[in-house]
mmCIF file of C-alpha atoms and ligand atoms in Angstrom:
data_model
loop_
_atom_site.group_PDB
_atom_site.id
_atom_site.type_symbol
_atom_site.label_atom_id
_atom_site.label_comp_id
_atom_site.label_asym_id
_atom_site.label_seq_id
_atom_site.Cartn_x
_atom_site.Cartn_y
_atom_site.Cartn_z
ATOM 1 C CA UNK A 1 24.223 8.027 -0.700
ATOM 2 C CA UNK A 2 24.615 4.684 1.017
ATOM 3 C CA UNK A 3 27.556 4.004 3.324
ATOM 4 C CA UNK A 4 28.203 0.290 3.522
ATOM 5 C CA UNK A 5 29.988 -0.887 6.657
ATOM 6 C CA UNK A 6 32.184 -3.936 7.082
ATOM 7 C CA UNK A 7 30.513 -7.095 8.342
ATOM 8 C CA UNK A 8 30.365 -7.159 12.165
ATOM 9 C CA UNK A 9 31.038 -3.464 12.429
ATOM 10 C CA UNK A 10 31.797 -2.021 15.877
ATOM 11 C CA UNK A 11 29.047 0.135 17.359
ATOM 12 C CA UNK A 12 31.517 2.984 17.882
ATOM 13 C CA UNK A 13 32.442 2.982 14.165
ATOM 14 C CA UNK A 14 28.779 3.085 13.221
ATOM 15 C CA UNK A 15 28.199 5.961 15.642
ATOM 16 C CA UNK A 16 31.094 7.891 14.128
ATOM 17 C CA UNK A 17 29.566 7.617 10.646
ATOM 18 C CA UNK A 18 26.159 8.712 11.946
ATOM 19 C CA UNK A 19 27.744 11.673 13.748
ATOM 20 C CA UNK A 20 29.580 12.791 10.628
ATOM 21 C CA UNK A 21 26.312 12.734 8.663
ATOM 22 C CA UNK A 22 24.400 14.597 11.363
ATOM 23 C CA UNK A 23 27.158 17.206 11.738
ATOM 24 C CA UNK A 24 26.346 18.271 8.174
ATOM 25 C CA UNK A 25 22.702 18.807 9.125
ATOM 26 C CA UNK A 26 21.661 15.682 7.219
ATOM 27 C CA UNK A 27 19.755 12.654 8.456
ATOM 28 C CA UNK A 28 21.410 9.270 9.005
ATOM 29 C CA UNK A 29 19.282 6.187 8.431
ATOM 30 C CA UNK A 30 20.964 2.989 9.683
ATOM 31 C CA UNK A 31 19.852 -0.027 7.635
ATOM 32 C CA UNK A 32 20.730 -3.253 9.453
ATOM 33 C CA UNK A 33 20.929 -6.376 7.321
ATOM 34 C CA UNK A 34 21.906 -10.019 7.618
ATOM 35 C CA UNK A 35 24.868 -9.588 5.297
ATOM 36 C CA UNK A 36 25.921 -6.032 6.048
ATOM 37 C CA UNK A 37 24.935 -2.894 7.890
ATOM 38 C CA UNK A 38 24.574 0.262 5.856
ATOM 39 C CA UNK A 39 23.760 3.872 6.661
ATOM 40 C CA UNK A 40 21.663 5.951 4.274
ATOM 41 C CA UNK A 41 22.216 9.698 3.963
ATOM 42 C CA UNK A 42 18.966 11.637 3.722
ATOM 43 C CA UNK A 43 17.951 15.299 3.442
ATOM 44 C CA UNK A 44 21.197 16.348 1.729
ATOM 45 C CA UNK A 45 20.498 19.203 -0.676
ATOM 46 C CA UNK A 46 23.381 18.642 -3.094
ATOM 47 C CA UNK A 47 25.798 15.830 -3.932
ATOM 48 C CA UNK A 48 27.720 14.170 -1.117
ATOM 49 C CA UNK A 49 31.481 13.652 -1.454
ATOM 50 C CA UNK A 50 32.254 9.940 -0.796
ATOM 51 C CA UNK A 51 35.708 10.930 0.510
ATOM 52 C CA UNK A 52 33.965 12.337 3.612
ATOM 53 C CA UNK A 53 33.270 8.788 4.771
ATOM 54 C CA UNK A 54 35.835 6.541 3.104
ATOM 55 C CA UNK A 55 38.499 7.403 5.699
ATOM 56 C CA UNK A 56 36.344 6.407 8.674
ATOM 57 C CA UNK A 57 37.058 3.051 10.358
ATOM 58 C CA UNK A 58 34.600 0.282 9.505
ATOM 59 C CA UNK A 59 33.488 1.805 6.189
ATOM 60 C CA UNK A 60 33.692 -0.645 3.286
ATOM 61 C CA UNK A 61 32.117 1.286 0.447
ATOM 62 C CA UNK A 62 30.176 4.410 -0.416
ATOM 63 C CA UNK A 63 27.468 3.985 -3.065
ATOM 64 C CA UNK A 64 25.628 6.901 -4.632
ATOM 65 C CA UNK A 65 21.838 6.475 -4.721
ATOM 66 C CA UNK A 66 20.669 7.733 -8.066
ATOM 67 C CA UNK A 67 16.919 7.793 -7.456
ATOM 68 C CA UNK A 68 15.081 10.803 -6.058
ATOM 69 C CA UNK A 69 13.183 8.428 -3.766
ATOM 70 C CA UNK A 70 15.573 6.911 -1.262
ATOM 71 C CA UNK A 71 13.700 5.015 1.441
ATOM 72 C CA UNK A 72 11.357 3.471 -1.114
ATOM 73 C CA UNK A 73 14.173 2.394 -3.404
ATOM 74 C CA UNK A 74 15.778 -1.021 -3.683
ATOM 75 C CA UNK A 75 19.133 0.740 -3.930
ATOM 76 C CA UNK A 76 18.810 1.572 -0.238
ATOM 77 C CA UNK A 77 16.982 -1.561 0.843
ATOM 78 C CA UNK A 78 17.549 -4.639 -1.291
ATOM 79 C CA UNK A 79 15.346 -7.099 0.573
ATOM 80 C CA UNK A 80 11.557 -7.198 0.175
ATOM 81 C CA UNK A 81 9.630 -5.481 2.962
ATOM 82 C CA UNK A 82 7.116 -7.723 4.692
ATOM 83 C CA UNK A 83 4.189 -6.133 6.530
ATOM 84 C CA UNK A 84 2.770 -8.280 9.307
ATOM 85 C CA UNK A 85 -0.685 -7.893 10.797
ATOM 86 C CA UNK A 86 -1.724 -9.711 13.964
ATOM 87 C CA UNK A 87 0.142 -12.370 15.869
ATOM 88 C CA UNK A 88 0.143 -16.103 16.472
ATOM 89 C CA UNK A 89 -2.525 -18.041 14.597
ATOM 90 C CA UNK A 90 -4.206 -14.926 13.299
ATOM 91 C CA UNK A 91 -1.236 -13.494 11.452
ATOM 92 C CA UNK A 92 -1.098 -12.169 7.896
ATOM 93 C CA UNK A 93 2.135 -11.296 6.120
ATOM 94 C CA UNK A 94 1.955 -9.030 3.080
ATOM 95 C CA UNK A 95 5.072 -9.230 0.936
ATOM 96 C CA UNK A 96 6.019 -12.773 1.927
ATOM 97 C CA UNK A 97 5.307 -16.038 0.099
ATOM 98 C CA UNK A 98 1.513 -15.897 -0.086
ATOM 99 C CA UNK A 99 -0.860 -13.799 -2.154
ATOM 100 C CA UNK A 100 -3.054 -11.937 0.337
ATOM 101 C CA UNK A 101 -6.673 -11.248 -0.577
ATOM 102 C CA UNK A 102 -8.455 -8.103 0.578
ATOM 103 C CA UNK A 103 -12.121 -8.015 -0.381
ATOM 104 C CA UNK A 104 -15.392 -6.318 0.445
ATOM 105 C CA UNK A 105 -17.787 -3.664 -0.752
ATOM 106 C CA UNK A 106 -16.780 -0.264 -2.054
ATOM 107 C CA UNK A 107 -18.636 1.339 0.847
ATOM 108 C CA UNK A 108 -19.912 0.162 4.199
ATOM 109 C CA UNK A 109 -23.675 0.599 3.909
ATOM 110 C CA UNK A 110 -25.043 -1.119 7.017
ATOM 111 C CA UNK A 111 -23.962 -3.651 9.624
ATOM 112 C CA UNK A 112 -25.949 -6.444 7.943
ATOM 113 C CA UNK A 113 -24.511 -5.674 4.522
ATOM 114 C CA UNK A 114 -20.930 -5.565 5.827
ATOM 115 C CA UNK A 115 -21.239 -8.742 7.896
ATOM 116 C CA UNK A 116 -22.912 -10.705 5.118
ATOM 117 C CA UNK A 117 -20.183 -9.794 2.630
ATOM 118 C CA UNK A 118 -17.425 -10.292 5.208
ATOM 119 C CA UNK A 119 -18.536 -13.850 5.978
ATOM 120 C CA UNK A 120 -18.706 -14.645 2.257
ATOM 121 C CA UNK A 121 -15.240 -13.310 1.407
ATOM 122 C CA UNK A 122 -13.698 -14.911 4.478
ATOM 123 C CA UNK A 123 -15.164 -18.249 3.480
ATOM 124 C CA UNK A 124 -13.549 -17.865 0.059
ATOM 125 C CA UNK A 125 -10.089 -17.102 1.481
ATOM 126 C CA UNK A 126 -9.867 -13.337 2.064
ATOM 127 C CA UNK A 127 -7.734 -12.230 4.993
ATOM 128 C CA UNK A 128 -8.758 -8.586 5.001
ATOM 129 C CA UNK A 129 -12.087 -6.840 4.688
ATOM 130 C CA UNK A 130 -12.190 -3.655 2.643
ATOM 131 C CA UNK A 131 -14.964 -1.062 2.804
ATOM 132 C CA UNK A 132 -15.068 2.708 2.840
ATOM 133 C CA UNK A 133 -16.583 4.618 5.741
ATOM 134 C CA UNK A 134 -15.488 7.927 4.257
ATOM 135 C CA UNK A 135 -15.989 7.925 0.489
ATOM 136 C CA UNK A 136 -14.351 10.319 -1.976
ATOM 137 C CA UNK A 137 -17.163 10.591 -4.557
ATOM 138 C CA UNK A 138 -17.047 12.421 -7.876
ATOM 139 C CA UNK A 139 -20.489 13.892 -7.184
ATOM 140 C CA UNK A 140 -21.353 15.746 -3.972
ATOM 141 C CA UNK A 141 -24.849 14.248 -4.276
ATOM 142 C CA UNK A 142 -23.619 10.626 -4.186
ATOM 143 C CA UNK A 143 -23.449 8.561 -0.994
ATOM 144 C CA UNK A 144 -20.491 9.876 0.995
ATOM 145 C CA UNK A 145 -20.151 6.984 3.437
ATOM 146 C CA UNK A 146 -21.400 6.383 6.980
ATOM 147 C CA UNK A 147 -18.421 8.116 8.592
ATOM 148 C CA UNK A 148 -17.725 7.125 12.204
ATOM 149 C CA UNK A 149 -20.693 4.738 12.199
ATOM 150 C CA UNK A 150 -19.039 2.942 9.266
ATOM 151 C CA UNK A 151 -15.821 2.583 11.230
ATOM 152 C CA UNK A 152 -17.751 1.116 14.144
ATOM 153 C CA UNK A 153 -19.297 -1.417 11.764
ATOM 154 C CA UNK A 154 -15.825 -2.303 10.476
ATOM 155 C CA UNK A 155 -14.682 -2.891 14.054
ATOM 156 C CA UNK A 156 -17.664 -5.175 14.502
ATOM 157 C CA UNK A 157 -16.723 -7.077 11.314
ATOM 158 C CA UNK A 158 -13.223 -7.622 12.685
ATOM 159 C CA UNK A 159 -14.594 -8.801 16.014
ATOM 160 C CA UNK A 160 -17.042 -11.247 14.457
ATOM 161 C CA UNK A 161 -14.945 -12.622 11.589
ATOM 162 C CA UNK A 162 -11.308 -12.109 12.602
ATOM 163 C CA UNK A 163 -10.688 -10.386 9.259
ATOM 164 C CA UNK A 164 -8.303 -7.441 9.341
ATOM 165 C CA UNK A 165 -9.619 -4.104 8.092
ATOM 166 C CA UNK A 166 -8.455 -1.754 5.357
ATOM 167 C CA UNK A 167 -10.332 1.531 4.963
ATOM 168 C CA UNK A 168 -9.659 4.937 3.497
ATOM 169 C CA UNK A 169 -8.692 8.158 5.233
ATOM 170 C CA UNK A 170 -9.999 10.775 2.833
ATOM 171 C CA UNK A 171 -8.452 13.775 4.529
ATOM 172 C CA UNK A 172 -6.184 14.933 7.308
ATOM 173 C CA UNK A 173 -9.103 15.614 9.662
ATOM 174 C CA UNK A 174 -10.437 12.045 9.665
ATOM 175 C CA UNK A 175 -7.073 10.331 9.796
ATOM 176 C CA UNK A 176 -6.986 10.120 13.633
ATOM 177 C CA UNK A 177 -10.340 8.384 13.685
ATOM 178 C CA UNK A 178 -9.514 6.024 10.820
ATOM 179 C CA UNK A 179 -6.178 5.150 12.421
ATOM 180 C CA UNK A 180 -7.942 4.271 15.654
ATOM 181 C CA UNK A 181 -10.308 1.772 14.008
ATOM 182 C CA UNK A 182 -8.456 0.265 11.061
ATOM 183 C CA UNK A 183 -5.569 -2.161 10.591
ATOM 184 C CA UNK A 184 -4.409 -0.564 7.327
ATOM 185 C CA UNK A 185 -4.951 3.071 6.343
ATOM 186 C CA UNK A 186 -5.851 3.431 2.671
ATOM 187 C CA UNK A 187 -4.858 6.586 0.799
ATOM 188 C CA UNK A 188 -6.969 6.854 -2.347
ATOM 189 C CA UNK A 189 -6.008 7.690 -5.901
ATOM 190 C CA UNK A 190 -7.368 11.237 -5.605
ATOM 191 C CA UNK A 191 -5.198 11.902 -2.577
ATOM 192 C CA UNK A 192 -1.917 10.476 -3.804
ATOM 193 C CA UNK A 193 -0.449 13.947 -3.955
ATOM 194 C CA UNK A 194 -2.136 15.315 -0.841
ATOM 195 C CA UNK A 195 1.208 15.846 0.844
ATOM 196 C CA UNK A 196 -0.220 16.917 4.198
ATOM 197 C CA UNK A 197 -2.244 13.709 4.350
ATOM 198 C CA UNK A 198 0.768 11.646 3.263
ATOM 199 C CA UNK A 199 2.856 13.149 6.065
ATOM 200 C CA UNK A 200 0.082 12.465 8.556
ATOM 201 C CA UNK A 201 -0.088 8.826 7.399
ATOM 202 C CA UNK A 202 3.676 8.717 7.816
ATOM 203 C CA UNK A 203 3.221 9.534 11.490
ATOM 204 C CA UNK A 204 0.616 6.815 11.981
ATOM 205 C CA UNK A 205 1.356 3.640 13.863
ATOM 206 C CA UNK A 206 -0.481 1.567 11.230
ATOM 207 C CA UNK A 207 0.534 0.339 7.762
ATOM 208 C CA UNK A 208 -0.532 2.410 4.776
ATOM 209 C CA UNK A 209 -1.924 1.202 1.451
ATOM 210 C CA UNK A 210 -1.081 3.950 -1.023
ATOM 211 C CA UNK A 211 -3.018 3.935 -4.278
ATOM 212 C CA UNK A 212 -1.393 5.317 -7.382
ATOM 213 C CA UNK A 213 -2.933 8.540 -8.635
ATOM 214 C CA UNK A 214 -4.951 7.831 -11.776
ATOM 215 C CA UNK A 215 -2.782 10.385 -13.587
ATOM 216 C CA UNK A 216 0.514 9.793 -11.768
ATOM 217 C CA UNK A 217 3.858 8.844 -13.271
ATOM 218 C CA UNK A 218 5.838 6.172 -11.472
ATOM 219 C CA UNK A 219 8.266 8.776 -10.140
ATOM 220 C CA UNK A 220 5.373 10.743 -8.658
ATOM 221 C CA UNK A 221 3.906 7.565 -7.179
ATOM 222 C CA UNK A 222 7.146 6.452 -5.584
ATOM 223 C CA UNK A 223 7.851 9.968 -4.303
ATOM 224 C CA UNK A 224 4.411 9.984 -2.657
ATOM 225 C CA UNK A 225 5.420 6.793 -0.838
ATOM 226 C CA UNK A 226 8.695 8.513 0.088
ATOM 227 C CA UNK A 227 6.662 11.262 1.821
ATOM 228 C CA UNK A 228 5.062 8.641 4.053
ATOM 229 C CA UNK A 229 8.316 6.841 4.773
ATOM 230 C CA UNK A 230 10.230 10.062 5.405
ATOM 231 C CA UNK A 231 8.004 10.623 8.448
ATOM 232 C CA UNK A 232 9.120 7.308 9.905
ATOM 233 C CA UNK A 233 6.436 4.871 8.748
ATOM 234 C CA UNK A 234 8.173 2.032 6.932
ATOM 235 C CA UNK A 235 5.012 -0.036 6.469
ATOM 236 C CA UNK A 236 3.832 1.146 3.091
ATOM 237 C CA UNK A 237 2.175 -0.868 0.289
ATOM 238 C CA UNK A 238 2.066 0.356 -3.306
ATOM 239 C CA UNK A 239 -1.254 -0.212 -5.065
ATOM 240 C CA UNK A 240 -1.743 -0.099 -8.845
ATOM 241 C CA UNK A 241 -5.450 0.625 -9.471
ATOM 242 C CA UNK A 242 -5.567 1.669 -13.109
ATOM 243 C CA UNK A 243 -4.730 4.913 -14.838
ATOM 244 C CA UNK A 244 -6.739 7.190 -17.113
ATOM 245 C CA UNK A 245 -6.289 6.503 -20.793
ATOM 246 C CA UNK A 246 -8.337 7.147 -23.938
ATOM 247 C CA UNK A 247 -10.126 3.806 -23.784
ATOM 248 C CA UNK A 248 -13.859 3.439 -23.423
ATOM 249 C CA UNK A 249 -13.978 -0.301 -22.921
ATOM 250 C CA UNK A 250 -13.000 0.069 -19.250
ATOM 251 C CA UNK A 251 -13.198 2.732 -16.548
ATOM 252 C CA UNK A 252 -9.399 2.914 -16.322
ATOM 253 C CA UNK A 253 -6.506 0.892 -17.748
ATOM 254 C CA UNK A 254 -4.649 -1.458 -15.435
ATOM 255 C CA UNK A 255 -1.042 -0.461 -15.998
ATOM 256 C CA UNK A 256 0.460 -3.943 -15.984
ATOM 257 C CA UNK A 257 3.871 -2.526 -16.928
ATOM 258 C CA UNK A 258 3.845 -0.738 -13.595
ATOM 259 C CA UNK A 259 3.879 -4.065 -11.767
ATOM 260 C CA UNK A 260 7.348 -5.349 -12.756
ATOM 261 C CA UNK A 261 8.637 -1.768 -12.682
ATOM 262 C CA UNK A 262 7.508 -1.282 -9.083
ATOM 263 C CA UNK A 263 8.835 -4.699 -8.071
ATOM 264 C CA UNK A 264 12.238 -3.785 -9.502
ATOM 265 C CA UNK A 265 12.439 -0.222 -8.191
ATOM 266 C CA UNK A 266 11.082 -0.778 -4.716
ATOM 267 C CA UNK A 267 11.214 -3.260 -1.871
ATOM 268 C CA UNK A 268 7.673 -2.371 -0.754
ATOM 269 C CA UNK A 269 4.809 -4.869 -1.230
ATOM 270 C CA UNK A 270 2.842 -4.473 -4.462
ATOM 271 C CA UNK A 271 -0.958 -4.594 -4.323
ATOM 272 C CA UNK A 272 -3.259 -4.602 -7.349
ATOM 273 C CA UNK A 273 -6.865 -3.371 -7.488
ATOM 274 C CA UNK A 274 -8.466 -4.762 -10.663
ATOM 275 C CA UNK A 275 -11.940 -3.525 -9.624
ATOM 276 C CA UNK A 276 -11.258 0.191 -10.054
ATOM 277 C CA UNK A 277 -9.076 -0.478 -13.093
ATOM 278 C CA UNK A 278 -11.911 -2.300 -14.864
ATOM 279 C CA UNK A 279 -14.981 -0.495 -13.605
ATOM 280 C CA UNK A 280 -16.970 -3.434 -14.903
ATOM 281 C CA UNK A 281 -17.470 -6.847 -13.402
ATOM 282 C CA UNK A 282 -16.620 -8.935 -16.470
ATOM 283 C CA UNK A 283 -12.998 -7.748 -16.562
ATOM 284 C CA UNK A 284 -12.150 -8.107 -12.888
ATOM 285 C CA UNK A 285 -11.332 -11.831 -12.806
ATOM 286 C CA UNK A 286 -9.032 -11.846 -15.891
ATOM 287 C CA UNK A 287 -7.163 -8.748 -14.639
ATOM 288 C CA UNK A 288 -6.791 -10.240 -11.161
ATOM 289 C CA UNK A 289 -5.383 -13.457 -12.636
ATOM 290 C CA UNK A 290 -2.930 -11.537 -14.801
ATOM 291 C CA UNK A 291 -1.709 -9.572 -11.783
ATOM 292 C CA UNK A 292 -1.467 -12.719 -9.663
ATOM 293 C CA UNK A 293 0.648 -14.336 -12.379
ATOM 294 C CA UNK A 294 3.066 -11.415 -12.106
ATOM 295 C CA UNK A 295 3.927 -12.306 -8.529
ATOM 296 C CA UNK A 296 2.210 -9.447 -6.736
ATOM 297 C CA UNK A 297 1.745 -9.506 -2.961
ATOM 298 C CA UNK A 298 -1.963 -8.755 -2.570
ATOM 299 C CA UNK A 299 -5.189 -8.159 -4.457
ATOM 300 C CA UNK A 300 -7.891 -5.758 -3.288
ATOM 301 C CA UNK A 301 -11.270 -6.591 -4.819
ATOM 302 C CA UNK A 302 -14.763 -5.176 -4.535
ATOM 303 C CA UNK A 303 -17.398 -7.776 -3.671
ATOM 304 C CA UNK A 304 -21.088 -7.204 -2.932
ATOM 305 C CA UNK A 305 -23.941 -9.596 -2.224
ATOM 306 C CA UNK A 306 -26.420 -7.264 -3.992
ATOM 307 C CA UNK A 307 -24.336 -5.172 -6.396
ATOM 308 C CA UNK A 308 -27.451 -3.929 -8.208
ATOM 309 C CA UNK A 309 -28.423 -2.151 -4.984
ATOM 310 C CA UNK A 310 -24.908 -1.049 -3.982
ATOM 311 C CA UNK A 311 -24.589 2.606 -2.998
ATOM 312 C CA UNK A 312 -21.207 2.812 -4.712
ATOM 313 C CA UNK A 313 -19.356 0.929 -7.483
ATOM 314 C CA UNK A 314 -21.975 -1.800 -7.946
ATOM 315 C CA UNK A 315 -21.164 -2.420 -11.646
ATOM 316 C CA UNK A 316 -17.597 -3.446 -10.821
ATOM 317 C CA UNK A 317 -18.385 -5.471 -7.698
ATOM 318 C CA UNK A 318 -18.140 -9.251 -7.957
ATOM 319 C CA UNK A 319 -20.845 -11.501 -6.609
ATOM 320 C CA UNK A 320 -19.478 -13.696 -3.801
ATOM 321 C CA UNK A 321 -19.656 -16.766 -6.114
ATOM 322 C CA UNK A 322 -17.475 -14.930 -8.613
ATOM 323 C CA UNK A 323 -14.986 -14.056 -5.893
ATOM 324 C CA UNK A 324 -14.904 -17.718 -4.956
ATOM 325 C CA UNK A 325 -14.344 -18.600 -8.628
ATOM 326 C CA UNK A 326 -11.476 -16.093 -8.782
ATOM 327 C CA UNK A 327 -9.838 -17.627 -5.714
ATOM 328 C CA UNK A 328 -10.139 -21.165 -7.148
ATOM 329 C CA UNK A 329 -8.686 -19.949 -10.443
ATOM 330 C CA UNK A 330 -5.675 -18.460 -8.674
ATOM 331 C CA UNK A 331 -5.176 -21.625 -6.635
ATOM 332 C CA UNK A 332 -5.217 -23.566 -9.927
ATOM 333 C CA UNK A 333 -2.303 -21.391 -11.042
ATOM 334 C CA UNK A 334 -0.300 -22.912 -8.157
ATOM 335 C CA UNK A 335 -0.225 -19.638 -6.295
ATOM 336 C CA UNK A 336 -0.493 -19.895 -2.523
ATOM 337 C CA UNK A 337 -3.205 -17.864 -0.896
HETATM 338 C C1 LIG B 1 -11.972 2.568 -3.288
HETATM 339 O O1 LIG B 1 -11.086 1.760 -2.964
HETATM 340 O O2 LIG B 1 -13.173 2.371 -3.109
HETATM 341 C C2 LIG B 1 -11.549 3.778 -4.012
HETATM 342 C C3 LIG B 1 -12.264 4.891 -3.950
HETATM 343 O O3 LIG B 1 -10.438 3.593 -4.713
HETATM 344 P P1 LIG B 1 -9.593 4.627 -5.621
HETATM 345 O O4 LIG B 1 -9.039 5.638 -4.675
HETATM 346 O O5 LIG B 1 -8.546 3.756 -6.247
HETATM 347 O O6 LIG B 1 -10.549 5.202 -6.637
HETATM 348 MN MN1 LIG B 2 -14.892 1.731 -5.063
#
């Protein structure tokens, strides 16, 4: 339920609406806007009777919100959310007019490796460096990441290059540490329905990049984002990274239909990861271009200077020259980076 107030509503009228919501044991979520102020009703168990609010001074309209996800939905929040990192000259806005590039290796392997790749992707136009310090691997015998040492390397990358950092928090226990070091907390596909972790990310003071579960419906995906937002963190990005299908010509299938659907349903920035969708280098550039053409807000791409020696996801990692080629191709599409 969304209670829309008259333009230039008096603070006392707004307070009265909030009080009436809270008296029912529900949560009131004021949504200020240029055109109008509205108040969302959250945590109601059953339907809400509009008549409860229509008689209050300052109330213009009461609109039912039909979606199970409220905070994530455009019904509650029509305008696009913009997530801003940094200030002044070193500022990046995700969800505004430019396509933001996040690039780097699957995993942080050493300081030299991370710095070499970071310089290359920065040179090409990336604004964020990606790289896992904690890796969720299918095999317990595969490289699991450098842990805290990896986070320290990421901090060093930021210091030396000015790139912002996005890295994954694989579980509740490491979230404090990841939050301390990173600029954006990544929640991976395997954790999209780890509700305890989602709630923890919702309490973080940093933006969250939520990857869609490889088996998740859109409702499940958007409800996972709702978990984060319901804890008070409004800085959430929705990342399509490919879903499991029957195909064998790629690791996953980039669900391109999900892109316009997400853009329509939600005000949150949309990020696309063509690397994990493809699983193979030769498909990454075409998928990235397709996503860019659909007006997404950011791309997250795996890049490695020596992919044949990479400890994780080498076959899908672009060489720096290929990343550069991708960036030029997108610029040729008249898309601002
Ligand atoms: C990654 O970004 O390296 C990663 C593990 O991604 P996903 O969770 O999408 O598999
Ligand atoms: Mn990877």
